Coordinates of C-alpha atoms and ligand atoms in Angstrom, one line a residue:
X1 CA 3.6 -42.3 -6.8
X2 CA 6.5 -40.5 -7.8
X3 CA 9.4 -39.9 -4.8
X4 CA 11.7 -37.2 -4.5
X5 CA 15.3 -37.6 -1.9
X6 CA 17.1 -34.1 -0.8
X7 CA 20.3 -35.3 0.5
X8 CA 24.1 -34.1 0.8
X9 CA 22.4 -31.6 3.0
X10 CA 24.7 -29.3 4.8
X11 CA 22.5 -28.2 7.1
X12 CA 18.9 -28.6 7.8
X13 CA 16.5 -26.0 9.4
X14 CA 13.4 -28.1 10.1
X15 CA 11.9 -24.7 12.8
X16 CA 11.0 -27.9 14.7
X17 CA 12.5 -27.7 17.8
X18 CA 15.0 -29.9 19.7
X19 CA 17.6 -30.1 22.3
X20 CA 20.8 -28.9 20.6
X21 CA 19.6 -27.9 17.6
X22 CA 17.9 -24.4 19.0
X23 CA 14.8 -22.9 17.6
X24 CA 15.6 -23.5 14.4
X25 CA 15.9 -27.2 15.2
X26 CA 19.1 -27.6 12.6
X27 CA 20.0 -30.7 12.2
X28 CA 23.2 -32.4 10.1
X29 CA 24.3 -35.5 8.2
X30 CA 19.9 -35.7 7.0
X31 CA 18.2 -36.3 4.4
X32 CA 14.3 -35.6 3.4
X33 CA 12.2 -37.5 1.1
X34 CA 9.0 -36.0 -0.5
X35 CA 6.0 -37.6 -1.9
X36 CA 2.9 -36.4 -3.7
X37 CA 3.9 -32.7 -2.4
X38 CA 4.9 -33.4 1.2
X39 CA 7.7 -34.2 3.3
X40 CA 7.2 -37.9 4.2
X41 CA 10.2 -38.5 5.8
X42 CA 13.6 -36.8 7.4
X43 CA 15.7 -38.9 8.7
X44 CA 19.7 -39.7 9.4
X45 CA 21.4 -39.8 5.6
X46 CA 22.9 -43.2 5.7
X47 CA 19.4 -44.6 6.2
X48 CA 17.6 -42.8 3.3
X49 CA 15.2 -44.7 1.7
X50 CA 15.4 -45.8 -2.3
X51 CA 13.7 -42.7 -4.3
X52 CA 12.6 -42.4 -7.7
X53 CA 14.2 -39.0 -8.0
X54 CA 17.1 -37.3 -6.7
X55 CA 18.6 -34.1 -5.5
X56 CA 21.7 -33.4 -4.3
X57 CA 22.0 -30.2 -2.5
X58 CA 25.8 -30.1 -2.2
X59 CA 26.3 -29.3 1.1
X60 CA 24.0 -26.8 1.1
X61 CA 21.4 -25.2 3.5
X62 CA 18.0 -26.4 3.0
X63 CA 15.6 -24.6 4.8
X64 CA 11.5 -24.0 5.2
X65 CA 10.9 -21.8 2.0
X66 CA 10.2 -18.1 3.3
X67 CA 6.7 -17.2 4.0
X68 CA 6.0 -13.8 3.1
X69 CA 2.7 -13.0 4.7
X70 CA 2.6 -9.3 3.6
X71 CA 2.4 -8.4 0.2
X72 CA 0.7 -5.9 -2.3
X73 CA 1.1 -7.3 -5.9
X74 CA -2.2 -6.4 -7.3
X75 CA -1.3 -2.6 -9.4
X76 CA 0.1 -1.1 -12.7
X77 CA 2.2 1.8 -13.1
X78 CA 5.4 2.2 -10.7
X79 CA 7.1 5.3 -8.5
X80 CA 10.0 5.4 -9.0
X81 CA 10.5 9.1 -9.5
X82 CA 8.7 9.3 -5.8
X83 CA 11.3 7.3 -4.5
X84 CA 13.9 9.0 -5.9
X85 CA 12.2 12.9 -4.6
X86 CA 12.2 11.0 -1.5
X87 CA 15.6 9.9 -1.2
X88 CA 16.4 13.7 -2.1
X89 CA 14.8 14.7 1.1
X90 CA 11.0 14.6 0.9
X91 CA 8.9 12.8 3.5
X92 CA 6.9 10.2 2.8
X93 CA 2.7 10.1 3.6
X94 CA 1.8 7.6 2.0
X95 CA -0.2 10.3 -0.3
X96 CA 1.3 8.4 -3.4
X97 CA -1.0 4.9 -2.6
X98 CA -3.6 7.3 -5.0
X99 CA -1.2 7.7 -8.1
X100 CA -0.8 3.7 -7.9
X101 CA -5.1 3.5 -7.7
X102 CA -5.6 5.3 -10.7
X103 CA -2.9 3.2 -12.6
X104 CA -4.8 -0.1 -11.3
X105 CA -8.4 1.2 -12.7
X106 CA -7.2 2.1 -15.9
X107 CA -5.3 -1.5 -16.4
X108 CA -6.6 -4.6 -18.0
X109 CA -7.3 -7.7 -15.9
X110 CA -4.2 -9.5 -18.4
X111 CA -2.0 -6.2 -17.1
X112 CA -2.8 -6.5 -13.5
X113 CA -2.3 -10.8 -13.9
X114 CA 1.1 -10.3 -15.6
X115 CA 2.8 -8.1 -13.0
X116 CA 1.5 -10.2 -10.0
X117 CA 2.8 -13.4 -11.6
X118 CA 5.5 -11.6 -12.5
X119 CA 6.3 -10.6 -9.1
X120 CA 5.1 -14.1 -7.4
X121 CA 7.9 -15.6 -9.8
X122 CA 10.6 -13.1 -8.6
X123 CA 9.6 -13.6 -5.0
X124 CA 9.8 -17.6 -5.7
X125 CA 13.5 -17.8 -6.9
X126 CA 14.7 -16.1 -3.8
X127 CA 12.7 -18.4 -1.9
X128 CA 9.1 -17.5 -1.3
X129 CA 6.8 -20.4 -1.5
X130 CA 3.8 -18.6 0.6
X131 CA 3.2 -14.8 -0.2
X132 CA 0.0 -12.9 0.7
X133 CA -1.5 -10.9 -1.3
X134 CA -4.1 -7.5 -0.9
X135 CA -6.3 -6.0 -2.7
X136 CA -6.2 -1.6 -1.9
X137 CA -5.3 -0.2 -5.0
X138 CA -8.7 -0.4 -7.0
X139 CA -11.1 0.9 -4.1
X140 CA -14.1 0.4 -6.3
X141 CA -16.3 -2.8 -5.5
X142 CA -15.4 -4.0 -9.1
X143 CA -11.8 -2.8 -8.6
X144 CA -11.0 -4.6 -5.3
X145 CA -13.1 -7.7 -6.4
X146 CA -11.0 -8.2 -9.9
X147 CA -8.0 -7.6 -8.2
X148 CA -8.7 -10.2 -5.3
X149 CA -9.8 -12.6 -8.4
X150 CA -6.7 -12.6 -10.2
X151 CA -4.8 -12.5 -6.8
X152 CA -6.5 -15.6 -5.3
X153 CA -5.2 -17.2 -9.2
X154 CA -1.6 -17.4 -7.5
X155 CA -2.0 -17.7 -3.4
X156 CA -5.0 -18.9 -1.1
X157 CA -3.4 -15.9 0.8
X158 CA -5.8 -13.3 0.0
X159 CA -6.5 -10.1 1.8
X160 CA -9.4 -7.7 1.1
X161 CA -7.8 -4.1 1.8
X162 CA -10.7 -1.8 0.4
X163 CA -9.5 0.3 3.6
X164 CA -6.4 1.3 1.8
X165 CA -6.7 4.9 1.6
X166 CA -10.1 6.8 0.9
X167 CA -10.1 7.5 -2.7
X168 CA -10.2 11.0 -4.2
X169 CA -14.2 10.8 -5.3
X170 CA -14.5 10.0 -1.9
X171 CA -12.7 13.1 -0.3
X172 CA -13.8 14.7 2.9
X173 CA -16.8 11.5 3.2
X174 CA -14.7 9.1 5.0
X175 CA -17.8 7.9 6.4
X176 CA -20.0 7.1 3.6
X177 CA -16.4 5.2 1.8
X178 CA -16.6 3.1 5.0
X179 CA -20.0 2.6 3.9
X180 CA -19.1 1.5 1.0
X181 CA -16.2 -0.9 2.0
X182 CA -18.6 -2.2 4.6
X183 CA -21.5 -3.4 2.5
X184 CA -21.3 -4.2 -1.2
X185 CA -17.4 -4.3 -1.2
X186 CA -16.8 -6.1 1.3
X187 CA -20.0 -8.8 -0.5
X188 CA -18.2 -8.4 -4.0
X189 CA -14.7 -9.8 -2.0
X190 CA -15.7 -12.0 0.2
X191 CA -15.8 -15.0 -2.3
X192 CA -12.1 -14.4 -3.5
X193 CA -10.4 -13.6 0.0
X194 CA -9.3 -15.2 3.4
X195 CA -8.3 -11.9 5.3
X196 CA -9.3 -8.1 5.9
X197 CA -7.0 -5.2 6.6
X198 CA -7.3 -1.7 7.3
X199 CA -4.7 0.6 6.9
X200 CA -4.8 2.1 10.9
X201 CA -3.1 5.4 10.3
X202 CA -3.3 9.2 10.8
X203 CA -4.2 10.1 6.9
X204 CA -6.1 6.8 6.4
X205 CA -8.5 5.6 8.5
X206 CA -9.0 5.9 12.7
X207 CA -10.1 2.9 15.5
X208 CA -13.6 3.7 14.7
X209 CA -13.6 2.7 11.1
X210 CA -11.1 0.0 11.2
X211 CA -13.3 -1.4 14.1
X212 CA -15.9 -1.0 11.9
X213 CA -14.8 -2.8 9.0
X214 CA -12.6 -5.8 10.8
X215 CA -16.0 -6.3 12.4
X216 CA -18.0 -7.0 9.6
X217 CA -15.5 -8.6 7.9
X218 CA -14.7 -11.1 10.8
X219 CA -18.9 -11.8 10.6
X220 CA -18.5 -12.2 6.8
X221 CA -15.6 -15.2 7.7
X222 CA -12.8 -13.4 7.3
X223 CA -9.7 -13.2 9.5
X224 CA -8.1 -10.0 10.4
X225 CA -5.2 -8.3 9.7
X226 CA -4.1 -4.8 10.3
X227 CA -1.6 -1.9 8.8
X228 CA -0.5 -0.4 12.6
X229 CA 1.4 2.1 14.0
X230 CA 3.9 2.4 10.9
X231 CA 4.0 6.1 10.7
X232 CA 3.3 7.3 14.5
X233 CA 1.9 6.6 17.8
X234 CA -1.6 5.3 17.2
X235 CA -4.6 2.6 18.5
X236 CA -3.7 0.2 15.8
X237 CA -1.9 -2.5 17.7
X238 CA -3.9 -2.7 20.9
X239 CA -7.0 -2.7 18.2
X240 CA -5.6 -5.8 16.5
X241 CA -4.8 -7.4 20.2
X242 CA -8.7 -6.6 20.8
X243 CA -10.2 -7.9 18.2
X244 CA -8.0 -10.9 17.6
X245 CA -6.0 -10.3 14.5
X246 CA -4.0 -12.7 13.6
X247 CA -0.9 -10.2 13.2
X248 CA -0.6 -6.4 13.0
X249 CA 1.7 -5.6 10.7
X250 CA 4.7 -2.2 10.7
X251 CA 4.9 -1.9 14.7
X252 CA 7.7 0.9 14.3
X253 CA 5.8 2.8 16.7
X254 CA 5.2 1.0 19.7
X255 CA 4.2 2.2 23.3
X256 CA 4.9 -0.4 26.3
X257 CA 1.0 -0.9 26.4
X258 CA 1.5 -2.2 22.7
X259 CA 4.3 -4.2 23.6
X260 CA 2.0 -5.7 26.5
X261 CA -1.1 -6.1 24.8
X262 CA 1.1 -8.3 22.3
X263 CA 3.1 -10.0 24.5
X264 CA -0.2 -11.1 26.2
X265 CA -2.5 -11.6 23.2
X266 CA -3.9 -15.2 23.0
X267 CA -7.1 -16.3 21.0
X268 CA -7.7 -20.4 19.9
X269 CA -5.4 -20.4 16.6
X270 CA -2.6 -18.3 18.7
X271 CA -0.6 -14.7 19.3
X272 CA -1.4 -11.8 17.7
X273 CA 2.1 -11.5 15.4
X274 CA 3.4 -8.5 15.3
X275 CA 5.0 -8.9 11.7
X276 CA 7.7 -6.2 10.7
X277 CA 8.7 -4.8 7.2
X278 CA 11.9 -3.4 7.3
X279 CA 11.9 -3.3 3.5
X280 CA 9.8 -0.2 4.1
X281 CA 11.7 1.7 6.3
X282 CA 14.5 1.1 4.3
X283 CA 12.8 3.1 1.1
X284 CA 11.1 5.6 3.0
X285 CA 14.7 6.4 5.3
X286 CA 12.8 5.8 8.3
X287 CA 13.6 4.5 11.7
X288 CA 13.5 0.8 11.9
X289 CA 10.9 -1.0 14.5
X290 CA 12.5 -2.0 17.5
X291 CA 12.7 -5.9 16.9
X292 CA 14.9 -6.9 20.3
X293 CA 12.3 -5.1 22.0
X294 CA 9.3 -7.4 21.0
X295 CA 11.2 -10.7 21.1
X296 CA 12.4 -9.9 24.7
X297 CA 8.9 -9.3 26.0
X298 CA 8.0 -12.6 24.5
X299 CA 5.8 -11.3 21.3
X300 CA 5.8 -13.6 18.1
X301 CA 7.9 -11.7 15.4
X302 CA 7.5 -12.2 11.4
X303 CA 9.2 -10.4 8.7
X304 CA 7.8 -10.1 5.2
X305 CA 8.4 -7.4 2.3
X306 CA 5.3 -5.3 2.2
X307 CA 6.2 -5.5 -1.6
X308 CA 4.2 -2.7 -3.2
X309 CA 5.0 0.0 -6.0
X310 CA 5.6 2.8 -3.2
X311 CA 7.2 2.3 -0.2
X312 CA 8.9 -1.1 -0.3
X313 CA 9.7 -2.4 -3.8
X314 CA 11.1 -5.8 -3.2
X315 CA 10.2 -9.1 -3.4
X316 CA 13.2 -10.1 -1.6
X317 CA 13.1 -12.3 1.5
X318 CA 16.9 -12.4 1.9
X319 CA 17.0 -8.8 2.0
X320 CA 14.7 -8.4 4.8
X321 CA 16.5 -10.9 6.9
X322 CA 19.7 -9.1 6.6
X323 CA 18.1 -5.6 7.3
X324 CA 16.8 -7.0 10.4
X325 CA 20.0 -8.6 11.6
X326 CA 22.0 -5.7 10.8
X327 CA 19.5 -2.8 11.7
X328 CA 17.2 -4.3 14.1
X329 CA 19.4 -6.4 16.1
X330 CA 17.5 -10.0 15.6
X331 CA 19.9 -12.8 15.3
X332 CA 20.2 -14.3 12.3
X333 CA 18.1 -17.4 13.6
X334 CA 15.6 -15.4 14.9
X335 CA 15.7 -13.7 11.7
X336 CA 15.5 -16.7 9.5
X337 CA 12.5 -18.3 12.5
X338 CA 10.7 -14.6 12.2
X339 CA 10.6 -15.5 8.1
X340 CA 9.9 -18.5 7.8
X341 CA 7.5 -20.0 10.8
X342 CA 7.0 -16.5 12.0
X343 CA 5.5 -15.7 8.8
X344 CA 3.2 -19.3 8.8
X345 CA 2.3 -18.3 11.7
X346 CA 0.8 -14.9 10.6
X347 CA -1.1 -16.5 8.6
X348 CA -2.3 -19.4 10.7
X349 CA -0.5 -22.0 8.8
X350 CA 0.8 -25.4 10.6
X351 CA 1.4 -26.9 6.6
X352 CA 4.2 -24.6 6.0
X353 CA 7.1 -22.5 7.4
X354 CA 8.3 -26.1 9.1
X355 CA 10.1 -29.0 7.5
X356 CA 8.6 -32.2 9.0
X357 CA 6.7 -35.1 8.1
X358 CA 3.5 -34.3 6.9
X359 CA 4.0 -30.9 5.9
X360 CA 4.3 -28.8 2.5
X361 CA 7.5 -29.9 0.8
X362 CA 8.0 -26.4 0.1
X363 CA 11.8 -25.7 0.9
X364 CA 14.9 -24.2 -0.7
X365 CA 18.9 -24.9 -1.2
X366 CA 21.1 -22.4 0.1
X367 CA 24.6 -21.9 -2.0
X368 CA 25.4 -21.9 0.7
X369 CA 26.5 -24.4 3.7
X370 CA 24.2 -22.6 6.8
X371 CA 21.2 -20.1 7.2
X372 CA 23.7 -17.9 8.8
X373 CA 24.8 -16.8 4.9
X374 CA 21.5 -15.2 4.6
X375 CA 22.8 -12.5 6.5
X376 CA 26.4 -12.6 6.4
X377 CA 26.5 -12.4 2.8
X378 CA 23.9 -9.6 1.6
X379 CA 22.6 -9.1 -1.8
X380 CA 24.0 -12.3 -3.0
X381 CA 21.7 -14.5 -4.8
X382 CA 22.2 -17.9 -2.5
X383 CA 19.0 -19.9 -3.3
X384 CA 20.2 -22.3 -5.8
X385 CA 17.2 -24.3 -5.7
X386 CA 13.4 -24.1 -4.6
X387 CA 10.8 -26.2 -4.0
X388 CA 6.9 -25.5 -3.8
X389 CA 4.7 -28.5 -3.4
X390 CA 7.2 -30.6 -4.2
X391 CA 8.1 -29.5 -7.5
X392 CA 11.5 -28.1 -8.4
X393 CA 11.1 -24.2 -10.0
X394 CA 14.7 -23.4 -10.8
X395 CA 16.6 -24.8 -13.6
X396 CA 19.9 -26.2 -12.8
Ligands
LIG401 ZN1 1.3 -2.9 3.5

């Protein structure tokens, strides 16, 4: 079996953690061996065991790779003349979500596969070895199903989110698409997806139907996720709390009862995460969620990109980290905890997000010499080198 030896490590964020080293557990002068895929060993670097294979990290960072638990890869077409009318002053409704659907129908399967593996590889060589991915853009049962097919080709992170928006055919009949998205969509996903989703939103769908649907789909197996309270006020979080989702995702609209109800939420696998995507509010000019507020009433924050063609076009981890030290107040290591564990975490994941034995050897290297870089220096491309599974994806 073929070994692999990180060492000359800078500094190591393990999430695992330990007097002195703080929540992020850091630790110095280590090294990390990897075997068959997983971390086998970590351990002081003077006592590193022999190893087939090599890497020298130069003194950089090495860190849990990011895990971006909230991502919609699955559509053709693009808007960016939307984003620019909305940078020139008109609001955003999330109205466009229907421009994107009829794209996704009229694409072939081969279309739809090279832009998520397009984006997958993007997201990976800035250091995103986990990354959800929806369904919501076909809203047919053959739409949602191929698109949570070719989805579930890249990530076992799949989410069924036939409540995206109700379709045009479907106008003024809310009900009978909740039908719909109930019975033979929800059958026709099932087989390719882990989660289900409801976008919770004044203009999308109320409690009722998202009760509706996260109830079915938890009895078809599936966990829950939800879109909540991104655009106002609403019973999206406290829903999510309810009906133990594993994280509600936006949050920029929070009363205190929502920032009790997740401070409090427990169920057998954990807290309800309330996962934040500031990537969003940066291309849509709106307020940012109030981060400090949720980590000092004790809720369990993650950060991912909400990548999608309309209101958050990036696949970059980095970037979210330093919008949400510089706009949301998080430290960087909460930051950096929020996407990386925080983000395992949303999707009930103990393999990954953490560096220690038995876990994923899914990591990267920082040009960098600390995690604190993330932040500090934005827009720069740091990750030098990433590893998923084990196996090196950049060249050197
Ligand atoms: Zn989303």
């Amino acid at each position: 079996m073929s070994s692999l030896l990180v060492d000359d490590i800078g500094e190591l964020v393990t999430n695992v953690p330990t007097t002195g080293g703080g929540p992020l557990g850091l630790r110095r002068d280590v090294a990390l061996l990897v075997e068959a895929g997983r971390v086998v060993w970590i351990g002081p670097a003077r006592y590193a065991p022999a190893a087939d294979r090599r890497i020298d990290a130069g003194g950089g960072a090495v860190l849990p790779g990011f895990v971006d638990s909230h991502a919609h890869l699955v559509f053709a077409g693009d808007r960016a003349a939307e984003f620019a009318a909305r940078m020139a002053g008109e609001p955003y409704t999330g109205g466009g979500i229907r421009t994107t659907v009829g794209a996704t129908r009229a694409a072939s399967d081969d279309d739809l596969r090279d832009t998520v593996r397009r984006l997958r590889d993007e997201a990976m060589r800035q250091g995103t070895t986990t990354m959800e991915i929806k369904s919501g853009y076909g809203l047919t049962v053959a739409d949602e199903a191929r698109s949570l097919r070719i989805a579930a080709e890249v990530t076992p992170e799949t989410t069924f989110l036939g409540a995206h928006v109700v379709p045009a055919e479907y106008a003024g009949r809310p009900d009978d698409y909740v039908g719909l998205v109930c019975g033979p969509m929800l059958t026709a996903a099932t087989p390719y997806a882990r989660w289900v989703d409801v976008f919770c939103e004044r203009g999308a769908f109320d409690a009722d139907h998202a009760r509706a649907i996260l109830t079915v789909g938890q009895a078809a197996g599936l966990g829950l996720r939800l879109h909540a309270n991104q655009l106002g006020p609403g019973p999206g979080v406290r829903l999510g709390v309810e009906l133990g989702a594993a994280s509600v995702d936006h949050c920029t609209h929070l009363s205190d009862a929502d920032v009790d109800a997740l401070a409090g939420s427990a169920t057998t696998d954990g807290p309800t995460v309330a996962t934040l995507l500031p990537g969003a509010e940066f291309s849509t000019r709106s307020p940012y969620p109030d981060a400090r507020r949720l980590l000092d009433a004790g809720v369990t924050v993650a950060l991912a990109t909400d990548c999608n063609p309309g209101s958050s076009y990036t696949s970059s981890m980095p970037f979210c980290v330093a919008l949400a030290v510089r706009e949301m107040r998080m430290t960087p290591a909460e930051a950096v905890w929020a996407a990386t564990a925080g983000g395992a975490r949303a999707l009930r994941r103990t393999d990954v997000g953490v560096l220690r034995p038995g876990t994923r050897a899914d990591l990267m290297i920082l040009d960098a010499p600390s995690h604190l870089h993330l932040a500090y220096r934005p827009g720069v491309p740091l990750i030098r080198q990433v590893l998923h599974n084990g196996v090196p994806q950049c060249r050197l």
